[in-house]
mmCIF file of N, CA and C in Angstrom:
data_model
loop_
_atom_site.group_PDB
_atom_site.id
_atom_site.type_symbol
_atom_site.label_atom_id
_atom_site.label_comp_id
_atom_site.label_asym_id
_atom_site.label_seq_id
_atom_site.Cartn_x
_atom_site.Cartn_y
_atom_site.Cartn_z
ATOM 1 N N UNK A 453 37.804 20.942 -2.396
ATOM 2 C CA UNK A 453 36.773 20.482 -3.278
ATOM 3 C C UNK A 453 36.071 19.280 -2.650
ATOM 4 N N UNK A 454 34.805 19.234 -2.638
ATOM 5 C CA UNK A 454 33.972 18.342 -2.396
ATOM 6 C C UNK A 454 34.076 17.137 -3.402
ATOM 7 N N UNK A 455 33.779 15.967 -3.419
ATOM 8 C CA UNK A 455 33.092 14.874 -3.531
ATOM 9 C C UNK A 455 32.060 14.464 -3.663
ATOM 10 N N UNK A 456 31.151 14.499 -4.577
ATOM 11 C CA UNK A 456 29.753 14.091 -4.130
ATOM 12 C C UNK A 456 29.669 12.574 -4.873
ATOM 13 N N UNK A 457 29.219 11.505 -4.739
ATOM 14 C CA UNK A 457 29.306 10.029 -5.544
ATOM 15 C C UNK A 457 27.825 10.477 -5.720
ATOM 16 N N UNK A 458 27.600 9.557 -6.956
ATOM 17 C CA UNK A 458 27.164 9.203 -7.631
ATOM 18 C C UNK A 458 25.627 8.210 -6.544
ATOM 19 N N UNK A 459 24.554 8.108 -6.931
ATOM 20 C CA UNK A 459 23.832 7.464 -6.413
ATOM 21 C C UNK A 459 23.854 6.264 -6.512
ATOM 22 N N UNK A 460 23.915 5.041 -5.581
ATOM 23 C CA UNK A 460 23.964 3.919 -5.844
ATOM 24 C C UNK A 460 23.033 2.804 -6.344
ATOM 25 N N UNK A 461 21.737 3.273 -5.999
ATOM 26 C CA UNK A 461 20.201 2.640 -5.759
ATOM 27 C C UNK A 461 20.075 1.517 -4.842
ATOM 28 N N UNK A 462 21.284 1.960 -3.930
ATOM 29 C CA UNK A 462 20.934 0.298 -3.330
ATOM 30 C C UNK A 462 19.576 -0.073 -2.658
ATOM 31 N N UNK A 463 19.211 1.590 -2.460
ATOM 32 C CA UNK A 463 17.768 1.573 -2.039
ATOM 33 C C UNK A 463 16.607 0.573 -2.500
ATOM 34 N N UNK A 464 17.200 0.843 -3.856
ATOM 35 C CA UNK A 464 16.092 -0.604 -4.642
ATOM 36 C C UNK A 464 15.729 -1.221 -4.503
ATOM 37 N N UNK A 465 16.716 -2.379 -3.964
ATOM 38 C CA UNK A 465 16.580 -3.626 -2.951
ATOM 39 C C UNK A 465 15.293 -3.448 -2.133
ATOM 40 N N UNK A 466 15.602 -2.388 -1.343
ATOM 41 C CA UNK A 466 14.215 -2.254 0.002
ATOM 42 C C UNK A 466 13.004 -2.414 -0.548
ATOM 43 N N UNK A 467 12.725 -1.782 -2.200
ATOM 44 C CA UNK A 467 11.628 -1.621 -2.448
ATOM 45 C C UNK A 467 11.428 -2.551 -3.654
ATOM 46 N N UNK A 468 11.814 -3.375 -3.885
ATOM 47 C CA UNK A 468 11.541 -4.594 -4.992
ATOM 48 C C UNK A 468 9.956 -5.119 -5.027
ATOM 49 N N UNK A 469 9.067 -4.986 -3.932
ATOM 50 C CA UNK A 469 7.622 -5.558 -3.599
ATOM 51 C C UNK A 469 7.253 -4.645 -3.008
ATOM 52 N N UNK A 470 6.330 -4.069 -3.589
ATOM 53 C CA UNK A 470 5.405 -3.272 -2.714
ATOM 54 C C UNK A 470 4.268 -3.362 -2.552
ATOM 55 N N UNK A 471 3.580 -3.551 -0.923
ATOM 56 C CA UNK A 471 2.165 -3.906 -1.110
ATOM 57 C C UNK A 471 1.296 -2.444 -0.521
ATOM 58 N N UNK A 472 0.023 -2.693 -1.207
ATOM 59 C CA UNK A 472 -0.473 -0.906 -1.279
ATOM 60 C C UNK A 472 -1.876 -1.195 -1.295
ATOM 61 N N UNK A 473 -2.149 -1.483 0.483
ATOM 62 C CA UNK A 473 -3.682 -1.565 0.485
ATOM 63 C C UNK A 473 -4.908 -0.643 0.538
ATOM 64 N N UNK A 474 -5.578 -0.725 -0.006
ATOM 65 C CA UNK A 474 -6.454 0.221 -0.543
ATOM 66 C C UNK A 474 -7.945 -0.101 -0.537
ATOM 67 N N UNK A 475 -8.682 1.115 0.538
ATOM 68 C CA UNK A 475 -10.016 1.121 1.004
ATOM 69 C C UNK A 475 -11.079 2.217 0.038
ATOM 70 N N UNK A 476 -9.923 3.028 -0.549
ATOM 71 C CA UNK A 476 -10.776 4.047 -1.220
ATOM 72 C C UNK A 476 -10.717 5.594 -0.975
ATOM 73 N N UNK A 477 -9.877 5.554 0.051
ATOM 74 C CA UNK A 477 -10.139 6.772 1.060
ATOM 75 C C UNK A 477 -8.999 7.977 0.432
ATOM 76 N N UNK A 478 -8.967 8.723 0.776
ATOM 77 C CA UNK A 478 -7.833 9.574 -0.085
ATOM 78 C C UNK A 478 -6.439 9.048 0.643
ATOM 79 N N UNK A 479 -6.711 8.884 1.682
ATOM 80 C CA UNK A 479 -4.710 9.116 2.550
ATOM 81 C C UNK A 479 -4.506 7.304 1.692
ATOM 82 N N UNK A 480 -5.473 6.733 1.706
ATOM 83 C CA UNK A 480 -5.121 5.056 0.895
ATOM 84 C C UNK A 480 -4.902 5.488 -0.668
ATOM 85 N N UNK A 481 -5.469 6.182 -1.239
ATOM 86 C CA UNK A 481 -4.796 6.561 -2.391
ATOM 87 C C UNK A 481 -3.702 7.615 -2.412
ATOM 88 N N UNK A 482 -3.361 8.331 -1.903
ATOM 89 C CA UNK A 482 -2.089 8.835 -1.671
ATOM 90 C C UNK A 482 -0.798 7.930 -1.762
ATOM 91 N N UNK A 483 -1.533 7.472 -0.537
ATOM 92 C CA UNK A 483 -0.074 6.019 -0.166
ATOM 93 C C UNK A 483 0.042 5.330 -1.398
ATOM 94 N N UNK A 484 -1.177 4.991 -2.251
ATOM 95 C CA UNK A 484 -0.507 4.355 -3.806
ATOM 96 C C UNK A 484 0.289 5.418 -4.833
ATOM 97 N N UNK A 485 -0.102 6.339 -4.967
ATOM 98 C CA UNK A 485 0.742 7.875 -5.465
ATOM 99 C C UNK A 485 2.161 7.418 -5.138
ATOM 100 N N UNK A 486 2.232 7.308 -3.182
ATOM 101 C CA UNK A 486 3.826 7.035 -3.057
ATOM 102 C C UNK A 486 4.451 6.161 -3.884
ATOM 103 N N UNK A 487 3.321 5.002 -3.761
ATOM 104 C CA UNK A 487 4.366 3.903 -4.062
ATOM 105 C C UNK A 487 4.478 3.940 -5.714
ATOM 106 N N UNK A 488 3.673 4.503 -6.791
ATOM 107 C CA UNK A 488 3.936 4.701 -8.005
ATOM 108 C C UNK A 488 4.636 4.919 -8.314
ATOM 109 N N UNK A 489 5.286 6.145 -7.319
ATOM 110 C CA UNK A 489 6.635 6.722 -7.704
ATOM 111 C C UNK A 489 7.850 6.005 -6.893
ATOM 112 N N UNK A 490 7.770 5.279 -6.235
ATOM 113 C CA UNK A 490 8.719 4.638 -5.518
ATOM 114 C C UNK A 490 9.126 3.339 -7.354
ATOM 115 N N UNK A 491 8.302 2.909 -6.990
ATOM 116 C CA UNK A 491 8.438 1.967 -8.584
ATOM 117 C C UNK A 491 8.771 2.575 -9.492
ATOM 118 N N UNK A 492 8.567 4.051 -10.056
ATOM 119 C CA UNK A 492 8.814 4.299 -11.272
ATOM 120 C C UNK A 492 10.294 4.600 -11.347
ATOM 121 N N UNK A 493 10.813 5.297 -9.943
ATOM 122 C CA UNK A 493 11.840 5.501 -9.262
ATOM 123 C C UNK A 493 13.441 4.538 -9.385
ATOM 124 N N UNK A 494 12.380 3.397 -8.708
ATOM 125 C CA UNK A 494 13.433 1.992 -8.267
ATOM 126 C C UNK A 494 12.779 0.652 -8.959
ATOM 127 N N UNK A 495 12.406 0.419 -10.115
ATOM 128 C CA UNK A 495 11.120 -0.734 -10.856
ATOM 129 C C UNK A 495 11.297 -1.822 -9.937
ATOM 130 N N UNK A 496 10.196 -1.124 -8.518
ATOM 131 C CA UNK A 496 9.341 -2.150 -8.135
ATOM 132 C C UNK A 496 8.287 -2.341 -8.750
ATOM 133 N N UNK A 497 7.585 -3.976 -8.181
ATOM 134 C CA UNK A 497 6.266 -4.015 -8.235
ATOM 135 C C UNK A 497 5.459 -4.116 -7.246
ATOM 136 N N UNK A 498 4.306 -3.569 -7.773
ATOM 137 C CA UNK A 498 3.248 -3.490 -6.743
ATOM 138 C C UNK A 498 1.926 -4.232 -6.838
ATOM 139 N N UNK A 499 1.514 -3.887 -5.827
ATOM 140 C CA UNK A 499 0.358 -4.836 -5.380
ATOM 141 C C UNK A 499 -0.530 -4.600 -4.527
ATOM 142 N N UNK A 500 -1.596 -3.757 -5.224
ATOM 143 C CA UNK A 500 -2.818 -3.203 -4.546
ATOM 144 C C UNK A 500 -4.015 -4.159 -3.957
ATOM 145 N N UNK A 501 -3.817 -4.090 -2.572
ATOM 146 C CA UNK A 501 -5.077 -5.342 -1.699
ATOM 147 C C UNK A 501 -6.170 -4.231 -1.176
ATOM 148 N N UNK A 502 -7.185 -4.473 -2.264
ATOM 149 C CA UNK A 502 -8.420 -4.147 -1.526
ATOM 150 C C UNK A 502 -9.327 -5.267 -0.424
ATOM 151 N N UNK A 503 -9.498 -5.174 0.916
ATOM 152 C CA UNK A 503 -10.330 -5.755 1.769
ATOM 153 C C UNK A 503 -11.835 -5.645 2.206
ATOM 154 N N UNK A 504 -12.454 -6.394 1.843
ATOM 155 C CA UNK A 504 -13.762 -5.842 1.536
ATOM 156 C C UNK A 504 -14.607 -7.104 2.453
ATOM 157 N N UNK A 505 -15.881 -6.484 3.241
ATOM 158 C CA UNK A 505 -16.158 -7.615 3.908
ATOM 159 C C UNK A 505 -17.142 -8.474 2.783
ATOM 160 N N UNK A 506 -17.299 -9.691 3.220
ATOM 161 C CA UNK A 506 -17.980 -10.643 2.290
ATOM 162 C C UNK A 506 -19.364 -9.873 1.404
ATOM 163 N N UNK A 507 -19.603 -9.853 0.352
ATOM 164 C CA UNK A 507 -20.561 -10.082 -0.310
ATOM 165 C C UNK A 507 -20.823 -8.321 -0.544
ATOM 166 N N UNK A 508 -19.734 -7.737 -0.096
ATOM 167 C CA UNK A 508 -19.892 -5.700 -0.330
ATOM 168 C C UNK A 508 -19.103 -5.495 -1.669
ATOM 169 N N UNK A 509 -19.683 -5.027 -2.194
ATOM 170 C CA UNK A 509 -19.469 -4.122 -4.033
ATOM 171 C C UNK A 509 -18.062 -3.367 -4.077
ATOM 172 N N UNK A 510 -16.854 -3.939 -4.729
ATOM 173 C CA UNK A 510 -15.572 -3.424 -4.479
ATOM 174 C C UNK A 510 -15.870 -2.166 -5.995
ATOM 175 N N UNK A 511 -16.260 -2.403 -6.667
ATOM 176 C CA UNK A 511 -16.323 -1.418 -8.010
ATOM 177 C C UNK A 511 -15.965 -0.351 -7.790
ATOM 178 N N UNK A 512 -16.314 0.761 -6.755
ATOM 179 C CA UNK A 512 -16.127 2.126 -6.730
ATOM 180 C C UNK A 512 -14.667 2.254 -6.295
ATOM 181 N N UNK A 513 -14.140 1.390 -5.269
ATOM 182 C CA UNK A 513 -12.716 1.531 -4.949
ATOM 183 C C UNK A 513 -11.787 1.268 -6.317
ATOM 184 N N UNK A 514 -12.212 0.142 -6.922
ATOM 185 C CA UNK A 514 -11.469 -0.132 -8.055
ATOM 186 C C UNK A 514 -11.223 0.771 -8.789
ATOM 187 N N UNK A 515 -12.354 1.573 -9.509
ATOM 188 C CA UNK A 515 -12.133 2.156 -9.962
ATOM 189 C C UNK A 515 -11.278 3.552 -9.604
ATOM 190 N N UNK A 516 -11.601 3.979 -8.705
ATOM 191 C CA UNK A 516 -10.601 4.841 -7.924
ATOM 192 C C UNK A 516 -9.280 4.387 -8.043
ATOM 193 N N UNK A 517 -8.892 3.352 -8.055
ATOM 194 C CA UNK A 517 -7.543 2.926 -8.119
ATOM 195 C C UNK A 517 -6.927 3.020 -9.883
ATOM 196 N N UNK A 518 -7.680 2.246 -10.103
ATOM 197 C CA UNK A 518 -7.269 2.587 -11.872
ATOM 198 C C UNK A 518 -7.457 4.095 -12.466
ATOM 199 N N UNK A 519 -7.973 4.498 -11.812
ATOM 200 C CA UNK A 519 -7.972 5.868 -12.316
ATOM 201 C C UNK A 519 -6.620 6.426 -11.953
ATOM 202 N N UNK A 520 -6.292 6.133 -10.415
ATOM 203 C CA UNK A 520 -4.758 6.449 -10.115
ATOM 204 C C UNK A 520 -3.686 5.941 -10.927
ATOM 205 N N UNK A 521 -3.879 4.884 -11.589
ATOM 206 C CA UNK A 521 -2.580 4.045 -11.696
ATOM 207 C C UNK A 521 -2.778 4.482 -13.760
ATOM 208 N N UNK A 522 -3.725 4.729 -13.928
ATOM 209 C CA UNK A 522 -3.807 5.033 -15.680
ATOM 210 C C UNK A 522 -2.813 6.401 -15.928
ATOM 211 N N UNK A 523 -2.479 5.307 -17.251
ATOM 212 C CA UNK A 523 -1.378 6.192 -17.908
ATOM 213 C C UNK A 523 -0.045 7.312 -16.925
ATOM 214 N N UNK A 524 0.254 5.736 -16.106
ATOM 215 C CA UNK A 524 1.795 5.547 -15.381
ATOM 216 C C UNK A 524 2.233 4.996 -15.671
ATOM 217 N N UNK A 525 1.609 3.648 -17.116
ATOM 218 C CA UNK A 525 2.588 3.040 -17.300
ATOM 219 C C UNK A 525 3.667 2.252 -16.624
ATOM 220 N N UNK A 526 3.487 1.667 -15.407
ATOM 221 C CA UNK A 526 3.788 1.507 -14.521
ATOM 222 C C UNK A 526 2.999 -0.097 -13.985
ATOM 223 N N UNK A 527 3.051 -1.451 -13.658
ATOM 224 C CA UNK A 527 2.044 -2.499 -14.012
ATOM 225 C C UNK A 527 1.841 -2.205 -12.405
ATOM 226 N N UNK A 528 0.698 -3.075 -12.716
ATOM 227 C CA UNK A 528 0.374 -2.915 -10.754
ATOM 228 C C UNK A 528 -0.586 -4.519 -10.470
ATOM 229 N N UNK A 529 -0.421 -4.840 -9.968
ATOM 230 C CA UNK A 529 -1.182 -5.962 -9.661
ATOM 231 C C UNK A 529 -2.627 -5.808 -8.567
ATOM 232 N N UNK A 530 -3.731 -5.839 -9.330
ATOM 233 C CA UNK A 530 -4.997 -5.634 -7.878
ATOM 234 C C UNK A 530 -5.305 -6.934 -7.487
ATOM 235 N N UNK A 531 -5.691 -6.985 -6.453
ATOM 236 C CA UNK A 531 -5.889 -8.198 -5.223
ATOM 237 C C UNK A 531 -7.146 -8.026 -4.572
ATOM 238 N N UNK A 532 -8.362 -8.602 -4.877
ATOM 239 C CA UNK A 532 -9.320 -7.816 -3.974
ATOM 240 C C UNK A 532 -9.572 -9.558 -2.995
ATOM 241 N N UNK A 533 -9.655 -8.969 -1.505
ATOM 242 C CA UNK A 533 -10.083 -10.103 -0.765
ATOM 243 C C UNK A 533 -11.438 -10.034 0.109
ATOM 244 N N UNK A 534 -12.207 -11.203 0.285
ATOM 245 C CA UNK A 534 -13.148 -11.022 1.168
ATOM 246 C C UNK A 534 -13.072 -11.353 2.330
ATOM 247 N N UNK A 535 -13.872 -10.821 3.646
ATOM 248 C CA UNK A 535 -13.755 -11.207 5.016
ATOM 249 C C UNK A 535 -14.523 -11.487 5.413
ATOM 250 N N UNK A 536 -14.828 -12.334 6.717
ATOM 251 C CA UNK A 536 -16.084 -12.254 7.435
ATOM 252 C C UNK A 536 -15.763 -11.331 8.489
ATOM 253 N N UNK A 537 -16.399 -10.223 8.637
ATOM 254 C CA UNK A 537 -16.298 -8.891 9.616
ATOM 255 C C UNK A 537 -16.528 -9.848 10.509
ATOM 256 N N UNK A 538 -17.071 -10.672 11.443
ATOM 257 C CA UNK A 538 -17.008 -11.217 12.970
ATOM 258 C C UNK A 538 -16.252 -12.013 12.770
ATOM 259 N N UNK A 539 -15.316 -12.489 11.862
ATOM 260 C CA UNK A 539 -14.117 -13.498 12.134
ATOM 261 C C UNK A 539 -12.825 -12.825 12.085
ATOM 262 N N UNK A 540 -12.971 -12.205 11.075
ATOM 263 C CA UNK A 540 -11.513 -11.703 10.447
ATOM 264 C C UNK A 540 -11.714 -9.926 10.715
ATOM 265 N N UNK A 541 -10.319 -9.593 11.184
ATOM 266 C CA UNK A 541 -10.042 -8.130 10.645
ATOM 267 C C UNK A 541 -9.440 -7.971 9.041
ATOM 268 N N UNK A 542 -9.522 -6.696 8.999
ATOM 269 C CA UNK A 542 -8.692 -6.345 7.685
ATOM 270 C C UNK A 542 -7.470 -5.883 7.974
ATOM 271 N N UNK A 543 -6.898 -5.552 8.945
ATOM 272 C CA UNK A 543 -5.333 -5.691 9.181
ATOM 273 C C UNK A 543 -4.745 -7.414 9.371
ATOM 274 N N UNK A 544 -5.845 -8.367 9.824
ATOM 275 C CA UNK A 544 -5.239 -9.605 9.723
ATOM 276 C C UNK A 544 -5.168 -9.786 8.350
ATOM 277 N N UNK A 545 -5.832 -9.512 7.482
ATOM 278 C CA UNK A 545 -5.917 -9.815 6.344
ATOM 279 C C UNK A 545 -4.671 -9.497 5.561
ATOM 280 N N UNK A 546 -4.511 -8.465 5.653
ATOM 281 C CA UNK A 546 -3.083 -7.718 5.363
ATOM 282 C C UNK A 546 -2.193 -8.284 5.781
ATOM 283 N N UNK A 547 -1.576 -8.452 7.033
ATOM 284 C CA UNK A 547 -0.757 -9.305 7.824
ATOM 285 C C UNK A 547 -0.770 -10.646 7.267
ATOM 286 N N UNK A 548 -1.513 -11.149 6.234
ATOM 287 C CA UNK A 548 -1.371 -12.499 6.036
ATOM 288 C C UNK A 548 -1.200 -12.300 5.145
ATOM 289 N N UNK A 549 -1.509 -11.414 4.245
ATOM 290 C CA UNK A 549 -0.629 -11.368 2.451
ATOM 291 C C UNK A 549 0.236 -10.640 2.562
ATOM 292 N N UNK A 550 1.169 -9.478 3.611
ATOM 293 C CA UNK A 550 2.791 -9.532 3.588
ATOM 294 C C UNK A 550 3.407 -10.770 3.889
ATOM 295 N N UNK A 551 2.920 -11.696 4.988
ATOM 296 C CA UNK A 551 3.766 -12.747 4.436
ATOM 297 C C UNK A 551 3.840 -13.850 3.767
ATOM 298 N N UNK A 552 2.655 -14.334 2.730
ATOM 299 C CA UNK A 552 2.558 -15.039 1.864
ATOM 300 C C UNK A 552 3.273 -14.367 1.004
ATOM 301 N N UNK A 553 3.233 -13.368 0.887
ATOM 302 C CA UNK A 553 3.742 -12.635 -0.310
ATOM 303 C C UNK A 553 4.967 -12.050 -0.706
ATOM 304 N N UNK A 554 5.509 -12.203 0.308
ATOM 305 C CA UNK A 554 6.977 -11.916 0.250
ATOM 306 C C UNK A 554 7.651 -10.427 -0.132
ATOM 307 N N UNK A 555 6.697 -9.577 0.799
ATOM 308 C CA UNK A 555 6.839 -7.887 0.344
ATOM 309 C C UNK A 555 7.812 -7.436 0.769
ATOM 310 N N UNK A 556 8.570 -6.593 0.436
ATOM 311 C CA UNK A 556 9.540 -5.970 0.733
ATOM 312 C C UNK A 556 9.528 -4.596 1.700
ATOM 313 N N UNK A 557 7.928 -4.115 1.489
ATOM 314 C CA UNK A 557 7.536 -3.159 1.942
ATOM 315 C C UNK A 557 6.173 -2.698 2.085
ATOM 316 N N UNK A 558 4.960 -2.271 3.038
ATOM 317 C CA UNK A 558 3.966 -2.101 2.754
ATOM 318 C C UNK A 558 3.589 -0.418 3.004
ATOM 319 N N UNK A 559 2.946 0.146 2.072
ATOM 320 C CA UNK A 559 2.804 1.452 2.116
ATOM 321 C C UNK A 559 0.808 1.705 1.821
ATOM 322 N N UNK A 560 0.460 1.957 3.580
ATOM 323 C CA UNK A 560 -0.771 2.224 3.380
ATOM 324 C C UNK A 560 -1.423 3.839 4.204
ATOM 325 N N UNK A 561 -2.241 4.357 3.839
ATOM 326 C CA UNK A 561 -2.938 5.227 4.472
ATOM 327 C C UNK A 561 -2.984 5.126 5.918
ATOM 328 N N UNK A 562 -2.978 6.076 6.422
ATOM 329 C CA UNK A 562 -2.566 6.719 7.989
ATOM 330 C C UNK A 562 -4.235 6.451 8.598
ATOM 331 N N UNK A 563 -5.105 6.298 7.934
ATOM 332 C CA UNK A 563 -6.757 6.462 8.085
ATOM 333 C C UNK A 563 -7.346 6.051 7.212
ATOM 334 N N UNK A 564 -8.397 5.757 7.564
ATOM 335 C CA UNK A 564 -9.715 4.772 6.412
ATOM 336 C C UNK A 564 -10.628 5.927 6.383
ATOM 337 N N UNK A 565 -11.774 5.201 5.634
ATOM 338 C CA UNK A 565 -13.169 5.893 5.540
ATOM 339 C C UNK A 565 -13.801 5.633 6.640
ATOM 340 N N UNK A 566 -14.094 4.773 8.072
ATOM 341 C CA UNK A 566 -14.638 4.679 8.946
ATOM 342 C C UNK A 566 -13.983 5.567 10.149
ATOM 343 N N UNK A 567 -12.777 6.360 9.948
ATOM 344 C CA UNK A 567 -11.856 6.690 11.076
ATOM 345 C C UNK A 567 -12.276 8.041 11.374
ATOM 346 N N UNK A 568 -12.838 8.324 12.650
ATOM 347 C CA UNK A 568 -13.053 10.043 13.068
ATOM 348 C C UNK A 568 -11.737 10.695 12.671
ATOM 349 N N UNK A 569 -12.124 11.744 12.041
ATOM 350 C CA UNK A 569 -10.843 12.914 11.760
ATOM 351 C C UNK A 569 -10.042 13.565 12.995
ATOM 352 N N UNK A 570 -10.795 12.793 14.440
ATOM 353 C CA UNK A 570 -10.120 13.738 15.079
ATOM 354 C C UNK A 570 -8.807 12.675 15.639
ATOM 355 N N UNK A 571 -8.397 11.045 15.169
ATOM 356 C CA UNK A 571 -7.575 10.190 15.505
ATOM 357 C C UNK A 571 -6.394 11.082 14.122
ATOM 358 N N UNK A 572 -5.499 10.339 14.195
ATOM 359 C CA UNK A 572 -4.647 10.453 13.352
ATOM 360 C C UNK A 572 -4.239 9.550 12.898
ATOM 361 N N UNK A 573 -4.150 8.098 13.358
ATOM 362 C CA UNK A 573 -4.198 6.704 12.519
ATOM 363 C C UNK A 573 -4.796 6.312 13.129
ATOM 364 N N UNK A 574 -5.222 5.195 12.036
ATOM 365 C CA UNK A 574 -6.778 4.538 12.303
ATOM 366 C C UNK A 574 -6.084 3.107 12.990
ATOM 367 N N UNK A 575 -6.704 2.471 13.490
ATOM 368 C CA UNK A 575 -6.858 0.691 14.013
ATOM 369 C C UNK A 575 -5.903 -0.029 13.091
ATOM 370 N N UNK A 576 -6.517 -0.186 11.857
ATOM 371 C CA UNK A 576 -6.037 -0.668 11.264
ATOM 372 C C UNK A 576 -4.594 -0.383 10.463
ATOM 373 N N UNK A 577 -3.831 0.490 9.897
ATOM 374 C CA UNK A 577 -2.649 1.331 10.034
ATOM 375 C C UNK A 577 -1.923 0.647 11.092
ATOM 376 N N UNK A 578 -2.314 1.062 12.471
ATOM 377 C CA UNK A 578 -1.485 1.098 13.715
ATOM 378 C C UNK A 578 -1.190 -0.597 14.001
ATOM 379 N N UNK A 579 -2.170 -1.438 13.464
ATOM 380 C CA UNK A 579 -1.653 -3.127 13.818
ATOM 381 C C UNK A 579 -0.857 -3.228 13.093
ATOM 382 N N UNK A 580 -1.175 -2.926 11.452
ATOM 383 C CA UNK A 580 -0.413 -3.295 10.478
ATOM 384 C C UNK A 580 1.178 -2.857 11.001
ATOM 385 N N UNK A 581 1.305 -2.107 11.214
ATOM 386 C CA UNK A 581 2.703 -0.939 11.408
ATOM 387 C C UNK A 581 3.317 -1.676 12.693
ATOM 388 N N UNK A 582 2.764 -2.101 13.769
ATOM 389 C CA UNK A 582 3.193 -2.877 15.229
ATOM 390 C C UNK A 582 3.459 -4.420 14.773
ATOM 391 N N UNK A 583 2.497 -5.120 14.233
ATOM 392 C CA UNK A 583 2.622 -6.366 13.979
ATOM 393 C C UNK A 583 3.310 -6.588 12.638
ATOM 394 N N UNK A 584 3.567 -6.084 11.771
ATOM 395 C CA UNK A 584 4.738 -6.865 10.286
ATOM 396 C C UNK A 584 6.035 -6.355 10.800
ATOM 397 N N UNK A 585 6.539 -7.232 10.252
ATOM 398 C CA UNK A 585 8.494 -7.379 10.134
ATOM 399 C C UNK A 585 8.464 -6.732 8.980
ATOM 400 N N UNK A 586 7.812 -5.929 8.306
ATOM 401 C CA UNK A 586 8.170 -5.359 7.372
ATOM 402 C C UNK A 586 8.330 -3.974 7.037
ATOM 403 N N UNK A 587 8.885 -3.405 6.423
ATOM 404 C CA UNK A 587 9.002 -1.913 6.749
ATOM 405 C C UNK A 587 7.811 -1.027 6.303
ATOM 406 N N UNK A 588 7.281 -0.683 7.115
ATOM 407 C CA UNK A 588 6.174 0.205 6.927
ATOM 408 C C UNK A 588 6.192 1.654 6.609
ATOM 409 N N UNK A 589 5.527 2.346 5.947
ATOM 410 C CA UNK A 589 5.146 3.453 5.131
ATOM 411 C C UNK A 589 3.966 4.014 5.814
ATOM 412 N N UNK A 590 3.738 4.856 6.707
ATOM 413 C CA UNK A 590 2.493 5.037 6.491
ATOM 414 C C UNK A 590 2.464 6.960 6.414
ATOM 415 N N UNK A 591 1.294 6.510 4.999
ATOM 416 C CA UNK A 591 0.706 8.335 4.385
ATOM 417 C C UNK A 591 -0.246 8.930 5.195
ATOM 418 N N UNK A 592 0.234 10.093 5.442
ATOM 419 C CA UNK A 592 -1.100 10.706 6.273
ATOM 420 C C UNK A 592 -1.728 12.065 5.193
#
């Protein structure tokens, strides 16, 4: 006779913070899908960073996002930040709110809306994923 135990969740732990940045794009809303269910799963929280360069109209992403996250019941925190495109990237941007922020985990899209279909991760993905100490997720 087998043994099977019982699940432990120690997994939980890993996923206590989750950050879930979001451009609008489908594989960036996917990756929030994951993490919905990672939280509903293990009650993390999350924390959706939209990056937007200075003075550009975040509304349509937003809403895309709340449309994802309605009636999950589930809280989510949105974050929208601005950049100056010739100073700042939006993976630095990211890279600087996993570690202000103390995430446990970041789960973003494999590709943006600017990325040819014929790459498979975009620029931004691939820094994020090389440069954080944090465990990365990425949805394709």
């Amino acid at each position: 006779m087998t043994y099977v135990r019982e699940p432990t969740y120690e997994i939980s732990f890993h996923f206590r913070r989750i950050l879930v940045p979001v451009d609008g794009s489908e594989p960036s809303l996917r990756a929030l899908d994951l993490a919905l269910d990672l939280a509903r799963r293990y009650g993390s929280r999350i924390t959706v960073l939209h990056v937007k360069p200075r003075g550009a109209n975040s509304q349509y992403v937003l809403e895309k996002v709340n449309k994802r996250i309605e009636n999950k019941g589930i809280p989510v925190a949105v974050k929208v930040e601005e950049i100056d495109p010739i100073r700042e990237s939006v993976a630095k941007k990211i890279l600087d709110e996993v570690a202000e922020g103390g995430y446990d985990i970041v789960v973003l899209g494999a590709r943006g809306l600017t990325v040819s279909e014929e790459l498979t991760i975009g620029s931004t993905a691939l820094a994020v994923a090389i440069n954080t100490t944090t465990t990365t997720i990425i949805v394709r």
